[in-house]
CSV table of C-alpha atoms in Angstrom, one decimal:
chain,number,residue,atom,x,y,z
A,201,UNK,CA,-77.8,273.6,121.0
A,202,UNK,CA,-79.3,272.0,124.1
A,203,UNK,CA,-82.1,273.4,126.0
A,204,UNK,CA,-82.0,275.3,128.4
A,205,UNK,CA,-82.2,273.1,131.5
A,206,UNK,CA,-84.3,275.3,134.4
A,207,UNK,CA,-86.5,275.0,131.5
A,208,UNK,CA,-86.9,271.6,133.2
A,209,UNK,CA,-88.0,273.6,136.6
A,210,UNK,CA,-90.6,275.3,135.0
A,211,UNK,CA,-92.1,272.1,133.7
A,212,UNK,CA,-91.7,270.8,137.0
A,213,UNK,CA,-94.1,273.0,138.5
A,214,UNK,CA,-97.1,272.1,136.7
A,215,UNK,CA,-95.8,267.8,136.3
A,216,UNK,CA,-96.6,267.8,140.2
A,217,UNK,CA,-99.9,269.8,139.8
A,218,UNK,CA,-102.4,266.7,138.7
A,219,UNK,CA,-105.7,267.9,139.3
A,220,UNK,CA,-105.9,269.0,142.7
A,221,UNK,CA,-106.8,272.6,143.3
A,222,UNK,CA,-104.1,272.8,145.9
A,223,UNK,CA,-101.3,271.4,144.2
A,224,UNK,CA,-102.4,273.7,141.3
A,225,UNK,CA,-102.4,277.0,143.4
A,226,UNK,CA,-98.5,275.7,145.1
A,227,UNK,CA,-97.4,275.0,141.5
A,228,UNK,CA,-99.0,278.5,140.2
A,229,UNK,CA,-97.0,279.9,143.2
A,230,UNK,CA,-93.7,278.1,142.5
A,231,UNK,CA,-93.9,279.7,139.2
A,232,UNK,CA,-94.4,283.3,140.4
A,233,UNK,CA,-91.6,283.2,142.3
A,234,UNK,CA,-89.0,281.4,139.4
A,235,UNK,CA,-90.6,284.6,137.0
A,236,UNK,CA,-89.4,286.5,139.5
A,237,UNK,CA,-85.8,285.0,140.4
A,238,UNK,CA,-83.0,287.9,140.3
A,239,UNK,CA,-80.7,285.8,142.2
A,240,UNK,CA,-76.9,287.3,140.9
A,241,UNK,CA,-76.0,283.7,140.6
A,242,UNK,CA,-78.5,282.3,138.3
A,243,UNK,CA,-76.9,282.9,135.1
A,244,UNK,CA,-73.5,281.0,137.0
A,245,UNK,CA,-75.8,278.3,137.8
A,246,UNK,CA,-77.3,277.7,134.5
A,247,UNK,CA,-74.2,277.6,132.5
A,248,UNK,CA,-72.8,274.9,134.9
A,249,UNK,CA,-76.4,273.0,134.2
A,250,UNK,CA,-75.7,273.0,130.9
A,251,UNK,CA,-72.5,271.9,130.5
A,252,UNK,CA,-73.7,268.7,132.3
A,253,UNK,CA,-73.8,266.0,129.3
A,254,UNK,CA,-76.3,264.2,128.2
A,255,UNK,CA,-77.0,260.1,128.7
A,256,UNK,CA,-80.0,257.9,129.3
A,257,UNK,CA,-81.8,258.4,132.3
A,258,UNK,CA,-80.5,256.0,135.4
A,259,UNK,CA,-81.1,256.4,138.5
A,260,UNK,CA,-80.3,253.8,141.4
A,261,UNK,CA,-82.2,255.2,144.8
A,262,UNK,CA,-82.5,252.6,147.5
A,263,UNK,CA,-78.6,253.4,148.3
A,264,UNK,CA,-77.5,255.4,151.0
A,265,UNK,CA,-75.8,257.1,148.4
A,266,UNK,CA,-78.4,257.8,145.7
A,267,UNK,CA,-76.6,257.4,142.1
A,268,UNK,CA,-78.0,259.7,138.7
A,269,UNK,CA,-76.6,258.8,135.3
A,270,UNK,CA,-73.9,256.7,134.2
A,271,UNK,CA,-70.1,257.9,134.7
A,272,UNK,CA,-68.6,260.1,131.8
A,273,UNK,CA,-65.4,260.3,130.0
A,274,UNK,CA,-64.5,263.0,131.0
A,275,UNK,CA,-65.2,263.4,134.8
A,276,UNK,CA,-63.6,266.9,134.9
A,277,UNK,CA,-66.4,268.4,133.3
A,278,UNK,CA,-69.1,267.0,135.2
A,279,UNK,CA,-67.0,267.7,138.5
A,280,UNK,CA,-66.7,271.5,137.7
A,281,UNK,CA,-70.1,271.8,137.0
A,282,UNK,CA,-71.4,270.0,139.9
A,283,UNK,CA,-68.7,272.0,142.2
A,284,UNK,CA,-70.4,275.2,140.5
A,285,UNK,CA,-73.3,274.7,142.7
A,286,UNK,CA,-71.5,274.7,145.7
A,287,UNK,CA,-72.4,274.3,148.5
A,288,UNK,CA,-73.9,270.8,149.1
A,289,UNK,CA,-75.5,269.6,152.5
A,290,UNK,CA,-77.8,266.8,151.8
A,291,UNK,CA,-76.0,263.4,150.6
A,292,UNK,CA,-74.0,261.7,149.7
A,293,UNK,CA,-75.4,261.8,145.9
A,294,UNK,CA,-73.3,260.0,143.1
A,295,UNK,CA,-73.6,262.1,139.9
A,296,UNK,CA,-72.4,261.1,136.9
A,297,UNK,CA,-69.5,258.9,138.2
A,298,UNK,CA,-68.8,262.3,140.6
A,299,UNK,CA,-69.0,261.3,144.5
A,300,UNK,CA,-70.3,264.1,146.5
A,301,UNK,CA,-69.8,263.8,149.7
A,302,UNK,CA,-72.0,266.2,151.2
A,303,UNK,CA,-71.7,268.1,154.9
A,304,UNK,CA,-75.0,266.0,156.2
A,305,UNK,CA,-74.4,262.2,156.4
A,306,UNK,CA,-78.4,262.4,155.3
A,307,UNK,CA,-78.1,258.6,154.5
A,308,UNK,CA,-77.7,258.0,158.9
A,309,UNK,CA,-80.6,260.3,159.3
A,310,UNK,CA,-82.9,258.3,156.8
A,311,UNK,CA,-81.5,255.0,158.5
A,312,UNK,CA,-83.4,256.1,161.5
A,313,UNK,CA,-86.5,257.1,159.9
A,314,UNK,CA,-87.3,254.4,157.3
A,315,UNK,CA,-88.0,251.4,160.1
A,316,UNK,CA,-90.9,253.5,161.6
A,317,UNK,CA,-92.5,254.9,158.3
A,318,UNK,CA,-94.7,253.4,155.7
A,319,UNK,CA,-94.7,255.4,152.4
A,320,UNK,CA,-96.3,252.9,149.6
A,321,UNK,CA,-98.6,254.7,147.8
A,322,UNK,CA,-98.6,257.7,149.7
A,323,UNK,CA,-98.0,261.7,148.3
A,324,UNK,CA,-95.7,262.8,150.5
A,325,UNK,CA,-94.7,266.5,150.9
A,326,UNK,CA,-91.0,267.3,152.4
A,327,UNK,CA,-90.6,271.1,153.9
A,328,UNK,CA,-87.3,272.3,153.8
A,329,UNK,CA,-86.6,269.5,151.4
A,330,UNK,CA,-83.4,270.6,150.4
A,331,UNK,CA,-81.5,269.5,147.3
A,332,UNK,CA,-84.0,265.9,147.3
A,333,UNK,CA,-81.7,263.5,148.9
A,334,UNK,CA,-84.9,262.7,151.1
A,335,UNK,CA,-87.1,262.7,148.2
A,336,UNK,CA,-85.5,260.1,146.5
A,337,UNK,CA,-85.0,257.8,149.5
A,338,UNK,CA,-89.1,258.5,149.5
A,339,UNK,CA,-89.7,257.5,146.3
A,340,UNK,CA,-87.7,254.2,146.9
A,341,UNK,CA,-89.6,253.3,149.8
A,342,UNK,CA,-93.2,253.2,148.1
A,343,UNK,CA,-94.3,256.7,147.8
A,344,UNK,CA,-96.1,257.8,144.8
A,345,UNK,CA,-95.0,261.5,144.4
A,346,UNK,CA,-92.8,264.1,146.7
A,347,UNK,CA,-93.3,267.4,146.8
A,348,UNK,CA,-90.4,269.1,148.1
A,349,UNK,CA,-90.0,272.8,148.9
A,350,UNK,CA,-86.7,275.1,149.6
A,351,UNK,CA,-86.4,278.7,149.0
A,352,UNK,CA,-82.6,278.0,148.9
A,353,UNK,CA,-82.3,278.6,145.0
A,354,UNK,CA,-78.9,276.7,145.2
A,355,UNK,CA,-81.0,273.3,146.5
A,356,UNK,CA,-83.3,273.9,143.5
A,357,UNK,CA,-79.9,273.6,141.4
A,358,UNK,CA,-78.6,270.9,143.0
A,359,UNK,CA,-81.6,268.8,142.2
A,360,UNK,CA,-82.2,270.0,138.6
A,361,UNK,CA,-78.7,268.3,138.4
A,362,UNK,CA,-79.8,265.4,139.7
A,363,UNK,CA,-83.0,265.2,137.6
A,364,UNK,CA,-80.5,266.1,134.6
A,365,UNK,CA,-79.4,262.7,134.9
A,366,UNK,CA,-82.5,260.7,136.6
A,367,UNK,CA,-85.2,261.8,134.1
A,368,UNK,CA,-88.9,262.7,134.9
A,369,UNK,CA,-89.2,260.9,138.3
A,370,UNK,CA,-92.1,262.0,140.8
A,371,UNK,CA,-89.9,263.7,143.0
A,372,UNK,CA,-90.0,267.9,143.0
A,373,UNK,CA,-88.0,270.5,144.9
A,374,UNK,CA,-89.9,273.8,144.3
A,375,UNK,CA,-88.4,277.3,145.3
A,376,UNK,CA,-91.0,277.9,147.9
A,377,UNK,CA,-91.2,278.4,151.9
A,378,UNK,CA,-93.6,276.8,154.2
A,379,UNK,CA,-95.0,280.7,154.3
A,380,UNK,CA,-96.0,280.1,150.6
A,381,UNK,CA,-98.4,277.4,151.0
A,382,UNK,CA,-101.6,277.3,150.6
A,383,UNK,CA,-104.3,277.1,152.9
A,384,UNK,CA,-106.1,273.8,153.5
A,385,UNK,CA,-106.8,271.1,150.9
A,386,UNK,CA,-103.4,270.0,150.6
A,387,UNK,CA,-104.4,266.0,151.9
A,388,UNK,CA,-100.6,264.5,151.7
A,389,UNK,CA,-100.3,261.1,153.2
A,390,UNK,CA,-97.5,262.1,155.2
A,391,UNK,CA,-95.5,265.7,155.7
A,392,UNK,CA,-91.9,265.8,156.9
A,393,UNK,CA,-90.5,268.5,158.8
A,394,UNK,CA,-86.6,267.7,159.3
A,395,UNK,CA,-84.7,270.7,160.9
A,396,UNK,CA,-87.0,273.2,160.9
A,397,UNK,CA,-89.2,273.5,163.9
A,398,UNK,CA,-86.7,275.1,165.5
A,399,UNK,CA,-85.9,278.0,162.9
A,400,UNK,CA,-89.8,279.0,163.2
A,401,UNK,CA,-90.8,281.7,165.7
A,402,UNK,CA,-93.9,280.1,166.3
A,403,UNK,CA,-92.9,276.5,166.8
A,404,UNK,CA,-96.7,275.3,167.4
A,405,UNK,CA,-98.3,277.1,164.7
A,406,UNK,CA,-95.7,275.4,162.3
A,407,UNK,CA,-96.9,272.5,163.9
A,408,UNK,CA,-100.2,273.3,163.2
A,409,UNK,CA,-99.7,273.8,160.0
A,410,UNK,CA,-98.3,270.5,159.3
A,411,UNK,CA,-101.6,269.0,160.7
A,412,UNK,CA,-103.6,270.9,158.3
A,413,UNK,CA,-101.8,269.7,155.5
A,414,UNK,CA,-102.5,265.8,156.2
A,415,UNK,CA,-105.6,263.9,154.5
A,416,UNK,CA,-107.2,262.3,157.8
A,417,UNK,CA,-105.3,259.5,159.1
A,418,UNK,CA,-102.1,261.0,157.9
A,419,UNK,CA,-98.2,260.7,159.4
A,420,UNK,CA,-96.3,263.5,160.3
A,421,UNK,CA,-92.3,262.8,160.5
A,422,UNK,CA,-90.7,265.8,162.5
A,423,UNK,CA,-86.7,265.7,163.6
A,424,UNK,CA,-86.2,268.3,165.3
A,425,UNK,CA,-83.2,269.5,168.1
A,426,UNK,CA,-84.2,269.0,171.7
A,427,UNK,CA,-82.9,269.7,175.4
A,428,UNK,CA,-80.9,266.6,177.0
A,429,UNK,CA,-83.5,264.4,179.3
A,430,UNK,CA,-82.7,266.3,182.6
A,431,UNK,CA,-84.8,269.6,181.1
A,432,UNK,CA,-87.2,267.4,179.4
A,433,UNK,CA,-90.1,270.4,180.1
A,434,UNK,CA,-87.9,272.8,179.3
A,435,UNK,CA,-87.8,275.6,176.4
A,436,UNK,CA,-84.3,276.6,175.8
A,437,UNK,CA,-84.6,280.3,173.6
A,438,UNK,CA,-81.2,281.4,172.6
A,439,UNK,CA,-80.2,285.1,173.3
A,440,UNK,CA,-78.5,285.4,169.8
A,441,UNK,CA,-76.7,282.3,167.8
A,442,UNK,CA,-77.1,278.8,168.7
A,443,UNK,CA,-74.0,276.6,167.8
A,444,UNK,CA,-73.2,279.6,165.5
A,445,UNK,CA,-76.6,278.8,163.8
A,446,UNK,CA,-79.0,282.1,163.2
A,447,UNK,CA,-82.9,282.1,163.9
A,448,UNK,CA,-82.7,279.0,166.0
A,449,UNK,CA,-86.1,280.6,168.4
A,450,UNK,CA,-87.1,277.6,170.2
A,451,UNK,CA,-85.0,274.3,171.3
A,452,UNK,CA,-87.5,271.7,173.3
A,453,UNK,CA,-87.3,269.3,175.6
A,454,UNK,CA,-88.7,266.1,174.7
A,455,UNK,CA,-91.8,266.0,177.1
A,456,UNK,CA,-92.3,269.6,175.8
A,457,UNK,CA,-92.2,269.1,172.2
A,458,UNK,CA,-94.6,266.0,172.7
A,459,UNK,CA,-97.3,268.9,174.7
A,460,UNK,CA,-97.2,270.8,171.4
A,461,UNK,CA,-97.4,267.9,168.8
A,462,UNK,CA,-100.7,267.0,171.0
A,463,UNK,CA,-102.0,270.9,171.5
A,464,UNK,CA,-101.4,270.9,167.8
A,465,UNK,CA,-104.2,268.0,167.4
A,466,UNK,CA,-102.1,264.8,166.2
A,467,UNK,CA,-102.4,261.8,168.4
A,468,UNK,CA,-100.5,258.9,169.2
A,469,UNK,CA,-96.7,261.2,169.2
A,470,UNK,CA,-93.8,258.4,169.3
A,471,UNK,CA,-90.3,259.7,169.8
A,472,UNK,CA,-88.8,257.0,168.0
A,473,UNK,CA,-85.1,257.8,168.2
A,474,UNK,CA,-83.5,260.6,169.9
A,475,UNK,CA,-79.2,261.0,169.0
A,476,UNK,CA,-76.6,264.0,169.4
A,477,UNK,CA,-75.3,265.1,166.2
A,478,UNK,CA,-72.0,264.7,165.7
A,479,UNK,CA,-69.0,265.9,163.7
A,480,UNK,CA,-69.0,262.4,162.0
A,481,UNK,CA,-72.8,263.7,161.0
A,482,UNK,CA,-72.5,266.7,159.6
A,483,UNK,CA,-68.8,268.2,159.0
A,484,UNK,CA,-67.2,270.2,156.1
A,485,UNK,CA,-65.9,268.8,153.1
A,486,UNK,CA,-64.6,270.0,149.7
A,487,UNK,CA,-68.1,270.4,148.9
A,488,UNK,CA,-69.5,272.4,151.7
A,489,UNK,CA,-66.3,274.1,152.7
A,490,UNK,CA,-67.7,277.2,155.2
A,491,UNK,CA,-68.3,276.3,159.1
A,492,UNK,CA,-70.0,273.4,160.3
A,493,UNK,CA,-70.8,271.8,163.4
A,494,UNK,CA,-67.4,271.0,165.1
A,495,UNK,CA,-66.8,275.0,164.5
A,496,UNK,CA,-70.2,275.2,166.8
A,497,UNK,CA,-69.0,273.3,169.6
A,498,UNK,CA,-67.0,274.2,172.4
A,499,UNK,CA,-63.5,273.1,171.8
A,500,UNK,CA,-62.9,271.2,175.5
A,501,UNK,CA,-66.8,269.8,176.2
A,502,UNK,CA,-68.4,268.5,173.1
A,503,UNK,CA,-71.5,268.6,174.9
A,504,UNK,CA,-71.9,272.3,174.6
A,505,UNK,CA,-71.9,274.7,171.8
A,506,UNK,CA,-69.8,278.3,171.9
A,507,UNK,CA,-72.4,279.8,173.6
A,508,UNK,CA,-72.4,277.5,176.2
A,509,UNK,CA,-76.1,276.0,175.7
A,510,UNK,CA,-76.6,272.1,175.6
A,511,UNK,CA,-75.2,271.0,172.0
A,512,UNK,CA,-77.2,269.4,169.2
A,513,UNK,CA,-79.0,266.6,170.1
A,514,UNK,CA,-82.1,265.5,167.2
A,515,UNK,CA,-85.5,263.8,168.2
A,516,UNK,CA,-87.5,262.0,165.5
A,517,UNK,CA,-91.0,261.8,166.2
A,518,UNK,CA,-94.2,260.2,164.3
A,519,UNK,CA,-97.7,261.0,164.7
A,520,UNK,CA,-100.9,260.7,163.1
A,521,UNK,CA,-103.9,263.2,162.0
């Protein structure tokens, strides 16, 4: 019989700990909370884990579309598993011979970061991480070890599927929110924050979070939605939805978000590409099949959502500790 595979999770949590203090108090806390799962899909989730065959770890990561494993016989079985853990939004990902092809075109976002960003040798730690799809782009640029966190238990899934096939490579999704970090110590060479400024209430005490997680000299890489350039020092704070999105508080413009990347104490903020998302971005597929974007967007100007506000447009910025 073959192991259990969120075994694999649980050693997980303690492969990332090495010896610092703060890495051991995340990973003690990453296992509190798996002890803890009650989820009523888990026991779904595992059976479609492991009915994923076994093979010798590959993985092929500097590819837009990240590949894990080698393709099987039998493809049906690997596809039903993988469509078990539905739905998928970071990709594309290439799993055992199965394409995914995810809602997020995550491979166009990372082809705007990885010009302004230098990961060799760094620990790098990637909030709202996700399934991984970042953290293996990370780990083909240079850096040492990733430390992703997502309390979306599916995401945790989705990469234990991936790492089924991949074998015991530095990067780690961990069922955790920024909420359940620990204080100070962390001293990452670089933190990303992609898409989440805006779902926090407090947008510059996320921010200054962030800083307090960097060693001294360290990069912060923040996407994040802003207001067009003609309410560039303007906060736009949605009465209810935004682009049918929930808990989307605070939507920047850019001169704005730049005040609060400084009042959070980095230095030297470069907006380093600024593009509207688009339905060719982020859409639904056979693998994310519930609304998306275009169902966010008013049907006759593409330039605003439903609800009339300024539609999606995504600022990268880089700064430094």
């Amino acid at each position: 019989m073959k192991s259990d595979p969120f075994q694999a999770l649980w050693r997980a949590c303690h492969a990332c700990g090495f010896d610092s203090l703060w890495m051991k108090r995340l990973c003690a806390r990453a296992s509190e909370n798996l002890s803890q799962c009650n989820h009523g899909d888990l026991p779904r989730w595992r059976e479609a884990l492991a009915r994923l065959p076994t093979s010798e770890p590959f993985a092929e990561l500097d590819e837009a579309m990240p590949r894990f494993g080698v393709a099987h016989g039998d493809q049906r079985i690997v596809f039903d598993a993988l469509m078990e853990l539905h739905p998928w939004r970071k990709g594309p990902l290439e799993i055992a011979g199965v394409v995914i092809d995810t809602e997020w075109r995550s491979d166009l976002k990372w082809s705007r970061i990885a010009p302004h960003v230098n990961l060799e040798g760094n620990r790098v730690l990637d909030i709202g991480s996700g399934n991984g799809y970042f953290g293996w782009r990370m780990l083909a640029a240079g850096a040492r070890l990733v430390v992703g966190i997502d309390p979306t238990w599916v995401f945790v899934m989705q990469w234990l599927a991936c790492r089924h096939f991949a074998g015991d490579l530095p990067n780690f999704v961990l069922p955790l929110g920024i909420e359940h970090l620990p204080p100070g110590g962390a001293d990452f060479g670089a933190v990303f924050s992609m898409g989440v400024l805006y779902h926090r209430r407090d947008p510059l005490g996320h921010l200054r979070q962030l800083h307090g997680l960097l060693e001294g000299g360290g990069s912060l890489v923040l996407e994040t939605l802003v207001l067009p350039d003609t309410q560039a020092d303007e906060v736009l704070r949605p009465e209810d939805r935004y682009a049918r999105m929930r808990n989307v508080w605070a939507v920047p413009g850019c001169e704005r978000l730049l005040d609060w990347i400084v009042d959070a104490g980095f230095r030297e903020p470069q907006i380093v590409d600024v593009s509207w998302t688009t339905p060719a971005e982020q859409r639904s597929t056979s693998w994310m099949t519930f609304e998306s974007l275009e169902d966010g967007l008013d049907p006759q100007n593409p330039r605003l959502t439903v609800e009339g506000y300024p539609a999606p447009k995504r600022a990268m910025v880089i700064a430094t500790r």
